[in-house]
Amino acid sequence: MSSSFNICVFISGSGSNLAAILNKQTQMGYKVVLVVSNKANATGLNFAKEYNIPTYTFKWDKHDNKIEHLQTIIKQYQINLIVLAGFMRILPARFVAAFKRKIINIHPSLLPKYPGLHTHTKVLHNHDKEHGATVHYVNQELDAGQIITQTRIKVASNISENELSNKILSKEHSLYPYTIGLIAQNRVEWGNDTLYFDHQILTTVIEFNE
Ligand code: GRF
């Protein structure tokens, strides 16, 4: 049995975060062993092909509250962490419970501000001075699990929504590999119901601004 830290990345679309995660896997100490998509034609699947990584695509069924076929595949690949990267479906509670504290997500806002969609529009509409992205554990509520890391930017007064969204996306591309690396290296780990960072209780969030 290999001792690598195996991750599975779930995507639905362009997969630019997947590309960044693949690019930094050796440097950060994890290995992408499977890419999953609910869209057979997601363009991001091409990145998996480039790296010769197996893919698993399936048709989303909103009545399937366990997704047992996917659970079986994930167990076969001995996956340590499920990484949601632009996966545009809400996983059912029973699936999430089966992989408790083993699923993370990236969200384009400074959670708990702006869960859900259209975060950039909301930031501009409210004239927020700062914006950012968050990586958090996934629980049964949307965008509400324990926060691990955040990256933030200042919002220029004349920035367009498109520019803002590109800026945040490019920050995500360093935030996500860094965060997965922290978990792979056991620098971030759970002890009972408490999250630790470098053996200290994580009372706030880990700020990452590179
Ligand atoms: C990112 O903005 C991410 O925060 C959100 O979906 C987008 C995915 O983009 N969850 P990509 O597919 O990684 O390019």
Coordinates of N, CA and C and ligand atoms in Angstrom, one line a residue:
M1 N 0.8 -1.2 0.0 CA 0.0 0.0 0.0 C 0.9 1.3 0.0
S2 N 0.5 2.2 -0.8 CA 1.3 3.4 -0.9 C 1.1 4.3 0.3
S3 N 2.1 5.2 0.6 CA 1.9 6.0 1.8 C 1.6 7.5 1.3
S4 N 1.3 7.7 0.0 CA 1.1 9.0 -0.4 C -0.3 9.5 0.1
F5 N -0.4 10.8 0.2 CA -1.7 11.5 0.6 C -2.5 11.6 -0.7
N6 N -3.5 10.7 -0.8 CA -4.3 10.7 -2.0 C -5.5 11.6 -2.0
I7 N -5.7 12.4 -3.0 CA -6.8 13.2 -3.1 C -7.6 13.0 -4.3
C8 N -8.9 13.3 -4.2 CA -9.8 13.2 -5.4 C -10.4 14.6 -5.6
V9 N -10.4 15.1 -6.8 CA -10.9 16.4 -7.0 C -12.3 16.3 -7.8
F10 N -13.3 17.0 -7.3 CA -14.6 17.0 -7.9 C -14.7 18.3 -8.7
I11 N -15.1 18.3 -9.9 CA -15.3 19.5 -10.7 C -16.6 19.4 -11.5
S12 N -17.0 20.6 -12.0 CA -18.2 20.6 -12.9 C -17.9 21.4 -14.2
G13 N -16.9 22.2 -14.2 CA -16.7 23.1 -15.3 C -15.2 23.2 -15.8
S14 N -14.7 24.4 -15.8 CA -13.5 24.7 -16.4 C -12.2 24.1 -15.7
G15 N -12.3 23.9 -14.4 CA -11.3 23.2 -13.7 C -9.9 24.0 -13.6
S16 N -10.0 25.3 -13.5 CA -8.7 26.0 -13.4 C -8.1 25.7 -12.0
N17 N -8.9 25.5 -11.0 CA -8.4 25.2 -9.7 C -7.8 23.8 -9.7
L18 N -8.4 22.9 -10.5 CA -7.8 21.5 -10.6 C -6.4 21.6 -11.3
A19 N -6.3 22.5 -12.3 CA -5.0 22.6 -13.0 C -4.0 23.1 -12.0
A20 N -4.3 24.1 -11.1 CA -3.4 24.6 -10.1 C -3.0 23.5 -9.1
I21 N -4.0 22.7 -8.7 CA -3.8 21.7 -7.7 C -2.8 20.6 -8.3
L22 N -3.1 20.3 -9.6 CA -2.2 19.3 -10.2 C -0.8 19.8 -10.3
N23 N -0.7 21.0 -10.7 CA 0.6 21.7 -10.9 C 1.5 21.7 -9.7
K24 N 0.9 21.8 -8.5 CA 1.7 21.9 -7.3 C 1.7 20.6 -6.4
Q25 N 1.3 19.5 -7.0 CA 1.1 18.3 -6.1 C 2.4 17.8 -5.5
T26 N 3.5 17.8 -6.3 CA 4.8 17.3 -5.8 C 5.3 18.3 -4.7
Q27 N 5.3 19.6 -5.0 CA 5.7 20.6 -4.1 C 5.0 20.6 -2.8
M28 N 3.7 20.3 -2.8 CA 2.8 20.4 -1.6 C 2.6 19.1 -0.9
G29 N 3.1 18.0 -1.5 CA 3.0 16.7 -0.8 C 1.7 16.0 -0.8
Y30 N 1.0 16.1 -1.9 CA -0.3 15.3 -2.1 C -0.3 14.7 -3.5
K31 N -1.2 13.8 -3.7 CA -1.3 13.2 -5.1 C -2.7 13.1 -5.5
V32 N -3.0 13.7 -6.7 CA -4.4 13.6 -7.3 C -4.5 12.2 -7.9
V33 N -5.4 11.3 -7.4 CA -5.5 10.0 -7.9 C -6.8 9.8 -8.7
L34 N -7.7 10.7 -8.6 CA -9.0 10.5 -9.3 C -9.6 11.9 -9.4
V35 N -10.2 12.1 -10.6 CA -11.0 13.4 -10.8 C -12.5 12.9 -11.1
V36 N -13.4 13.6 -10.4 CA -14.8 13.2 -10.5 C -15.6 14.4 -11.1
S37 N -16.5 14.1 -12.0 CA -17.4 15.2 -12.5 C -18.8 14.7 -12.7
N38 N -19.7 15.6 -12.4 CA -21.1 15.4 -12.7 C -21.5 15.8 -14.1
K39 N -20.5 16.2 -14.9 CA -20.7 16.6 -16.3 C -19.6 15.9 -17.1
A40 N -20.1 15.0 -18.0 CA -19.2 14.2 -18.8 C -18.4 15.1 -19.8
N41 N -18.9 16.3 -20.1 CA -18.2 17.2 -21.0 C -17.5 18.3 -20.3
A42 N -17.3 18.3 -19.0 CA -16.6 19.4 -18.3 C -15.2 19.6 -18.9
T43 N -14.9 20.8 -19.3 CA -13.6 21.0 -20.0 C -12.4 20.7 -19.1
G44 N -12.6 20.9 -17.8 CA -11.6 20.6 -16.8 C -11.1 19.1 -16.8
L45 N -11.9 18.2 -17.4 CA -11.5 16.8 -17.4 C -10.2 16.6 -18.3
N46 N -10.0 17.6 -19.2 CA -8.8 17.5 -20.0 C -7.5 17.6 -19.2
F47 N -7.5 18.3 -18.1 CA -6.3 18.4 -17.3 C -6.0 17.0 -16.7
A48 N -7.1 16.3 -16.3 CA -6.9 14.9 -15.8 C -6.2 14.1 -16.8
K49 N -6.7 14.2 -18.1 CA -6.1 13.4 -19.2 C -4.6 13.7 -19.4
E50 N -4.3 15.0 -19.3 CA -2.9 15.5 -19.5 C -2.0 14.8 -18.5
Y51 N -2.5 14.6 -17.3 CA -1.7 14.0 -16.2 C -1.9 12.5 -16.1
N52 N -2.7 11.9 -17.0 CA -3.0 10.5 -17.0 C -3.7 10.1 -15.7
I53 N -4.6 10.9 -15.2 CA -5.3 10.6 -14.0 C -6.7 10.0 -14.3
P54 N -7.1 8.9 -13.7 CA -8.4 8.4 -14.0 C -9.5 9.4 -13.7
T55 N -10.6 9.3 -14.5 CA -11.8 10.2 -14.2 C -13.0 9.3 -14.0
Y56 N -13.9 9.8 -13.3 CA -15.2 9.2 -13.0 C -16.3 10.2 -13.2
T57 N -17.1 10.0 -14.3 CA -18.2 10.9 -14.5 C -19.6 10.2 -14.3
F58 N -20.5 10.9 -13.8 CA -21.8 10.3 -13.5 C -22.9 11.4 -13.7
K59 N -24.1 10.9 -13.9 CA -25.2 11.8 -14.1 C -25.8 12.1 -12.7
W60 N -25.9 13.4 -12.4 CA -26.4 13.8 -11.1 C -27.9 13.4 -11.0
D61 N -28.2 12.8 -9.9 CA -29.6 12.4 -9.6 C -30.0 13.0 -8.3
K62 N -30.9 14.0 -8.4 CA -31.2 14.7 -7.2 C -32.0 13.9 -6.1
H63 N -32.5 12.7 -6.6 CA -33.2 11.9 -5.6 C -32.3 10.9 -4.9
D64 N -31.1 10.8 -5.4 CA -30.1 9.8 -4.8 C -29.5 10.5 -3.6
N65 N -29.9 10.0 -2.4 CA -29.4 10.7 -1.2 C -28.2 10.1 -0.6
K66 N -27.6 9.2 -1.3 CA -26.3 8.5 -0.7 C -25.2 8.6 -1.7
I67 N -25.5 8.5 -3.0 CA -24.6 8.3 -4.1 C -23.6 7.2 -3.8
E68 N -24.2 6.0 -3.6 CA -23.4 4.9 -3.2 C -22.3 4.5 -4.2
H69 N -22.6 4.6 -5.5 CA -21.6 4.2 -6.5 C -20.4 5.0 -6.4
L70 N -20.6 6.3 -6.0 CA -19.4 7.2 -5.9 C -18.7 6.9 -4.6
Q71 N -19.4 6.6 -3.6 CA -18.7 6.2 -2.3 C -17.8 5.0 -2.5
T72 N -18.3 4.0 -3.3 CA -17.6 2.8 -3.6 C -16.3 3.1 -4.3
I73 N -16.4 3.9 -5.4 CA -15.2 4.3 -6.2 C -14.2 5.0 -5.3
I74 N -14.6 5.9 -4.4 CA -13.7 6.7 -3.6 C -13.0 5.8 -2.6
K75 N -13.7 4.8 -2.1 CA -13.1 3.8 -1.2 C -12.0 3.0 -1.9
Q76 N -12.4 2.6 -3.2 CA -11.4 1.8 -4.0 C -10.1 2.5 -4.2
Y77 N -10.1 3.8 -4.3 CA -8.9 4.6 -4.6 C -8.2 5.0 -3.3
Q78 N -8.7 4.6 -2.2 CA -8.0 4.9 -0.9 C -7.7 6.4 -0.7
I79 N -8.8 7.1 -0.8 CA -8.7 8.6 -0.9 C -8.6 9.2 0.6
N80 N -7.7 10.0 0.8 CA -7.6 10.7 2.1 C -8.4 11.9 2.2
L81 N -8.6 12.6 1.1 CA -9.3 13.9 1.1 C -10.1 14.1 -0.2
I82 N -11.3 14.6 -0.1 CA -12.1 14.9 -1.3 C -12.1 16.4 -1.4
V83 N -11.7 16.9 -2.6 CA -11.5 18.4 -2.8 C -12.5 18.9 -3.8
L84 N -13.5 19.7 -3.3 CA -14.5 20.2 -4.3 C -13.9 21.5 -4.9
A85 N -13.8 21.5 -6.2 CA -13.2 22.6 -6.9 C -14.1 23.0 -8.1
G86 N -15.0 23.9 -7.7 CA -16.0 24.3 -8.8 C -17.0 23.2 -9.0
F87 N -17.3 22.4 -8.0 CA -18.3 21.3 -8.1 C -19.7 22.0 -7.8
M88 N -20.5 22.1 -8.8 CA -21.7 22.9 -8.7 C -23.0 22.2 -8.2
R89 N -22.8 21.2 -7.4 CA -23.9 20.5 -6.8 C -23.7 20.4 -5.3
I90 N -24.8 20.3 -4.6 CA -24.8 20.2 -3.1 C -24.8 18.7 -2.8
L91 N -23.7 18.2 -2.2 CA -23.7 16.8 -1.9 C -24.7 16.4 -0.8
P92 N -25.4 15.3 -1.0 CA -26.4 15.0 0.0 C -25.8 14.7 1.4
A93 N -26.6 14.9 2.5 CA -26.1 14.8 3.8 C -25.5 13.4 4.1
R94 N -26.1 12.4 3.6 CA -25.6 11.0 3.9 C -24.2 10.8 3.3
F95 N -24.0 11.4 2.1 CA -22.7 11.3 1.5 C -21.6 12.0 2.3
V96 N -22.0 13.3 2.7 CA -21.1 14.1 3.5 C -20.8 13.4 4.8
A97 N -21.8 12.7 5.5 CA -21.6 12.1 6.7 C -20.6 10.9 6.6
A98 N -20.7 10.2 5.4 CA -19.8 9.1 5.2 C -18.3 9.5 5.1
F99 N -18.1 10.7 4.8 CA -16.7 11.2 4.6 C -16.5 12.4 5.6
K100 N -16.9 12.2 6.8 CA -16.9 13.3 7.8 C -15.5 13.9 7.9
R101 N -15.3 15.2 7.8 CA -14.1 15.9 7.9 C -13.0 15.5 6.9
K102 N -13.5 14.9 5.8 CA -12.7 14.5 4.7 C -13.1 15.2 3.4
I103 N -13.9 16.2 3.5 CA -14.3 16.9 2.3 C -14.0 18.4 2.5
I104 N -13.3 19.1 1.6 CA -13.1 20.5 1.7 C -13.7 21.2 0.4
N105 N -13.9 22.5 0.5 CA -14.4 23.2 -0.6 C -13.7 24.6 -0.7
I106 N -13.7 25.2 -1.8 CA -13.2 26.6 -2.0 C -14.4 27.4 -2.4
H107 N -14.5 28.6 -1.8 CA -15.6 29.5 -2.0 C -15.1 30.9 -2.3
P108 N -15.6 31.6 -3.3 CA -15.1 32.9 -3.7 C -15.7 34.0 -2.8
S109 N -15.5 34.0 -1.5 CA -15.9 35.1 -0.7 C -15.2 34.9 0.7
L110 N -15.2 35.9 1.5 CA -14.7 35.8 2.8 C -15.8 35.3 3.7
L111 N -16.0 34.0 3.7 CA -17.1 33.4 4.6 C -16.8 33.8 6.0
P112 N -17.9 34.0 6.8 CA -19.3 33.7 6.6 C -20.0 34.7 5.7
K113 N -19.3 35.7 5.2 CA -20.0 36.6 4.3 C -20.3 36.0 3.0
Y114 N -21.4 36.2 2.4 CA -21.8 35.7 1.1 C -21.7 34.2 0.8
P115 N -22.3 33.4 1.5 CA -22.4 32.0 1.1 C -23.3 31.9 -0.2
G116 N -23.2 30.9 -1.0 CA -24.0 30.7 -2.2 C -23.4 31.4 -3.4
L117 N -24.3 31.7 -4.4 CA -23.8 32.2 -5.7 C -23.7 33.8 -5.7
H118 N -23.1 34.3 -6.8 CA -23.0 35.7 -7.1 C -22.3 36.5 -6.1
T119 N -21.2 36.0 -5.6 CA -20.5 36.7 -4.5 C -19.8 38.0 -5.0
H120 N -19.3 38.0 -6.2 CA -18.6 39.2 -6.7 C -19.6 40.4 -6.9
T121 N -20.8 40.0 -7.4 CA -21.9 41.0 -7.6 C -22.2 41.6 -6.3
K122 N -22.3 40.8 -5.2 CA -22.7 41.3 -3.9 C -21.6 42.2 -3.3
V123 N -20.4 41.8 -3.5 CA -19.3 42.7 -3.0 C -19.3 44.1 -3.7
L124 N -19.5 44.1 -5.0 CA -19.6 45.4 -5.7 C -20.8 46.2 -5.3
H125 N -21.9 45.5 -5.2 CA -23.2 46.2 -4.9 C -23.1 46.8 -3.5
N126 N -22.4 46.2 -2.6 CA -22.3 46.7 -1.2 C -21.1 47.6 -1.0
H127 N -20.4 47.8 -2.1 CA -19.2 48.7 -2.0 C -18.2 48.2 -0.9
D128 N -18.0 46.9 -0.8 CA -17.1 46.3 0.2 C -15.7 46.8 -0.2
K129 N -14.9 47.0 0.9 CA -13.5 47.4 0.6 C -12.6 46.2 0.4
E130 N -13.0 45.1 0.9 CA -12.2 43.9 0.7 C -13.0 42.7 0.3
H131 N -12.3 41.7 -0.3 CA -13.0 40.5 -0.8 C -11.9 39.4 -0.7
G132 N -12.4 38.2 -1.0 CA -11.4 37.1 -0.9 C -11.9 35.8 -1.2
A133 N -11.2 34.8 -0.8 CA -11.7 33.4 -1.0 C -11.4 32.6 0.3
T134 N -12.2 31.5 0.5 CA -12.1 30.8 1.7 C -12.0 29.3 1.4
V135 N -11.2 28.5 2.1 CA -11.3 27.1 2.0 C -11.8 26.6 3.4
H136 N -12.8 25.7 3.3 CA -13.5 25.2 4.5 C -13.9 23.8 4.4
Y137 N -14.0 23.1 5.6 CA -14.6 21.8 5.6 C -16.0 21.8 5.2
V138 N -16.5 20.7 4.5 CA -17.9 20.7 4.1 C -18.7 19.9 5.2
N139 N -19.8 20.6 5.6 CA -20.7 19.9 6.5 C -22.1 19.9 5.8
Q140 N -23.1 19.7 6.6 CA -24.5 19.5 5.9 C -25.1 20.8 5.5
E141 N -24.5 22.0 5.9 CA -25.0 23.2 5.5 C -24.2 23.9 4.4
L142 N -24.8 24.6 3.5 CA -24.1 25.2 2.4 C -23.1 26.3 2.8
D143 N -21.8 26.0 2.4 CA -20.7 27.0 2.7 C -20.6 27.4 4.1
A144 N -20.8 26.4 5.0 CA -20.9 26.8 6.5 C -20.0 25.9 7.4
G145 N -19.2 25.0 6.8 CA -18.3 24.2 7.6 C -17.1 25.0 8.2
Q146 N -16.4 24.4 9.1 CA -15.2 25.0 9.7 C -14.3 25.6 8.7
I147 N -14.0 26.9 8.9 CA -13.1 27.6 7.9 C -11.6 27.2 8.3
I148 N -10.8 27.0 7.2 CA -9.4 26.7 7.4 C -8.6 27.9 7.0
T149 N -8.6 28.3 5.8 CA -7.8 29.4 5.3 C -8.6 30.4 4.5
Q150 N -8.0 31.6 4.5 CA -8.6 32.7 3.7 C -7.5 33.5 3.0
T151 N -7.8 34.0 1.9 CA -6.9 35.0 1.2 C -7.8 36.2 0.9
R152 N -7.2 37.4 1.0 CA -8.0 38.6 0.8 C -7.3 39.6 -0.1
I153 N -8.1 40.4 -0.8 CA -7.6 41.5 -1.6 C -8.4 42.8 -1.3
K154 N -7.8 43.9 -1.6 CA -8.5 45.2 -1.5 C -9.3 45.3 -2.8
V155 N -10.5 45.9 -2.7 CA -11.3 46.1 -3.9 C -11.2 47.5 -4.4
A156 N -10.6 47.7 -5.5 CA -10.4 49.1 -6.1 C -11.8 49.6 -6.4
S157 N -12.0 50.9 -6.3 CA -13.4 51.5 -6.4 C -13.9 51.4 -7.9
N158 N -13.0 51.3 -8.8 CA -13.5 51.3 -10.2 C -13.4 49.9 -10.9
I159 N -13.2 48.9 -10.1 CA -12.9 47.6 -10.7 C -14.2 47.0 -11.3
S160 N -14.1 46.3 -12.4 CA -15.3 45.7 -13.0 C -15.5 44.3 -12.4
E161 N -16.7 43.8 -12.6 CA -17.0 42.5 -12.0 C -16.1 41.4 -12.5
N162 N -15.8 41.5 -13.8 CA -15.0 40.5 -14.5 C -13.6 40.5 -14.0
E163 N -13.0 41.7 -13.8 CA -11.7 41.9 -13.3 C -11.6 41.3 -11.9
L164 N -12.6 41.6 -11.1 CA -12.7 41.2 -9.7 C -12.7 39.6 -9.6
S165 N -13.5 39.1 -10.5 CA -13.7 37.6 -10.4 C -12.4 36.9 -10.9
N166 N -11.7 37.5 -11.9 CA -10.4 37.0 -12.3 C -9.3 37.1 -11.2
K167 N -9.4 38.2 -10.5 CA -8.4 38.4 -9.5 C -8.6 37.4 -8.3
I168 N -9.8 37.2 -8.0 CA -10.1 36.2 -6.9 C -9.7 34.8 -7.4
L169 N -10.1 34.4 -8.6 CA -9.7 33.1 -9.1 C -8.2 32.9 -9.1
S170 N -7.5 33.9 -9.4 CA -6.0 33.6 -9.5 C -5.5 33.5 -8.0
K171 N -6.1 34.2 -7.1 CA -5.7 34.0 -5.7 C -6.1 32.6 -5.2
E172 N -7.2 32.1 -5.7 CA -7.6 30.7 -5.3 C -6.6 29.7 -5.8
H173 N -5.9 30.0 -6.9 CA -5.0 29.0 -7.5 C -3.8 28.8 -6.6
S174 N -3.4 29.8 -5.7 CA -2.4 29.5 -4.8 C -2.9 29.1 -3.4
L175 N -4.1 29.6 -3.0 CA -4.7 29.2 -1.7 C -5.0 27.7 -1.6
Y176 N -5.6 27.2 -2.7 CA -6.1 25.8 -2.6 C -4.9 24.8 -2.5
P177 N -3.9 24.8 -3.3 CA -2.8 23.9 -3.2 C -2.1 24.0 -1.8
Y178 N -2.0 25.3 -1.4 CA -1.3 25.5 0.0 C -2.2 24.8 1.1
T179 N -3.5 25.0 1.0 CA -4.3 24.4 2.1 C -4.3 22.9 2.0
I180 N -4.4 22.3 0.9 CA -4.4 20.9 0.8 C -3.0 20.4 1.3
G181 N -2.0 21.1 1.0 CA -0.6 20.8 1.5 C -0.6 20.8 3.0
L182 N -1.3 21.8 3.7 CA -1.3 21.8 5.1 C -1.9 20.6 5.7
I183 N -3.0 20.1 5.1 CA -3.7 18.9 5.5 C -2.9 17.6 5.3
A184 N -2.3 17.6 4.1 CA -1.4 16.4 3.7 C -0.3 16.3 4.7
Q185 N 0.3 17.4 5.1 CA 1.5 17.3 6.0 C 1.1 17.3 7.5
N186 N -0.2 17.1 7.7 CA -0.8 17.0 9.1 C -0.5 18.3 9.9
R187 N -0.3 19.4 9.2 CA -0.1 20.7 9.9 C -1.5 21.2 10.3
V188 N -2.5 20.8 9.5 CA -3.9 21.1 9.9 C -4.5 19.7 10.2
E189 N -5.0 19.5 11.4 CA -5.6 18.2 11.7 C -6.7 18.3 12.8
W190 N -7.6 17.4 12.8 CA -8.7 17.3 13.8 C -8.3 16.5 15.0
G191 N -8.6 17.0 16.2 CA -8.5 16.2 17.4 C -9.8 16.3 18.1
N192 N -10.5 15.2 18.2 CA -11.9 15.2 18.6 C -12.7 16.2 17.8
D193 N -13.3 17.2 18.4 CA -14.1 18.2 17.6 C -13.4 19.5 17.4
T194 N -12.0 19.5 17.5 CA -11.3 20.7 17.5 C -10.3 20.6 16.3
L195 N -10.1 21.7 15.6 CA -9.2 21.8 14.5 C -7.9 22.4 15.0
Y196 N -6.8 21.8 14.7 CA -5.5 22.2 15.2 C -4.6 22.7 14.0
F197 N -3.8 23.7 14.2 CA -2.9 24.2 13.2 C -1.5 24.2 13.8
D198 N -0.6 23.4 13.3 CA 0.7 23.3 14.0 C 0.6 23.1 15.5
H199 N -0.3 22.1 15.8 CA -0.5 21.7 17.2 C -1.1 22.7 18.1
Q200 N -1.6 23.8 17.6 CA -2.3 24.8 18.4 C -3.8 24.8 17.9
I201 N -4.7 25.0 18.9 CA -6.1 25.1 18.5 C -6.3 26.3 17.5
L202 N -7.0 26.0 16.4 CA -7.2 27.1 15.4 C -8.4 27.9 15.9
T203 N -8.1 29.0 16.5 CA -9.2 29.8 17.0 C -9.7 30.8 16.0
T204 N -8.8 31.2 15.0 CA -9.3 32.1 14.0 C -9.1 31.4 12.6
V205 N -8.8 32.1 11.6 CA -8.6 31.4 10.3 C -7.1 31.6 9.9
I206 N -6.6 30.7 9.1 CA -5.2 30.9 8.6 C -5.2 31.8 7.4
E207 N -4.5 32.9 7.6 CA -4.5 33.9 6.5 C -3.4 33.5 5.6
F208 N -3.6 33.5 4.3 CA -2.6 33.2 3.3 C -2.6 34.3 2.2
N209 N -1.5 35.0 2.1 CA -1.6 36.1 1.1 C -0.4 36.1 0.2
E210 N -0.1 35.0 -0.5 CA 1.0 35.1 -1.5 C 0.4 35.2 -2.8
Ligands
GRF1 C1 -14.2 29.1 -8.3 O1 -14.5 30.4 -8.2 C2 -14.5 28.4 -7.0 O2 -14.3 29.3 -5.9 C3 -16.0 28.2 -7.1 O3 -16.2 27.8 -8.5 C4 -15.1 28.3 -9.3 C5 -14.5 27.2 -10.0 O4 -13.6 27.6 -11.0 N1 -16.4 27.2 -6.1 P1 -12.7 26.5 -11.8 O5 -13.7 25.5 -12.3 O6 -11.7 25.9 -10.8 O7 -12.0 27.3 -12.9

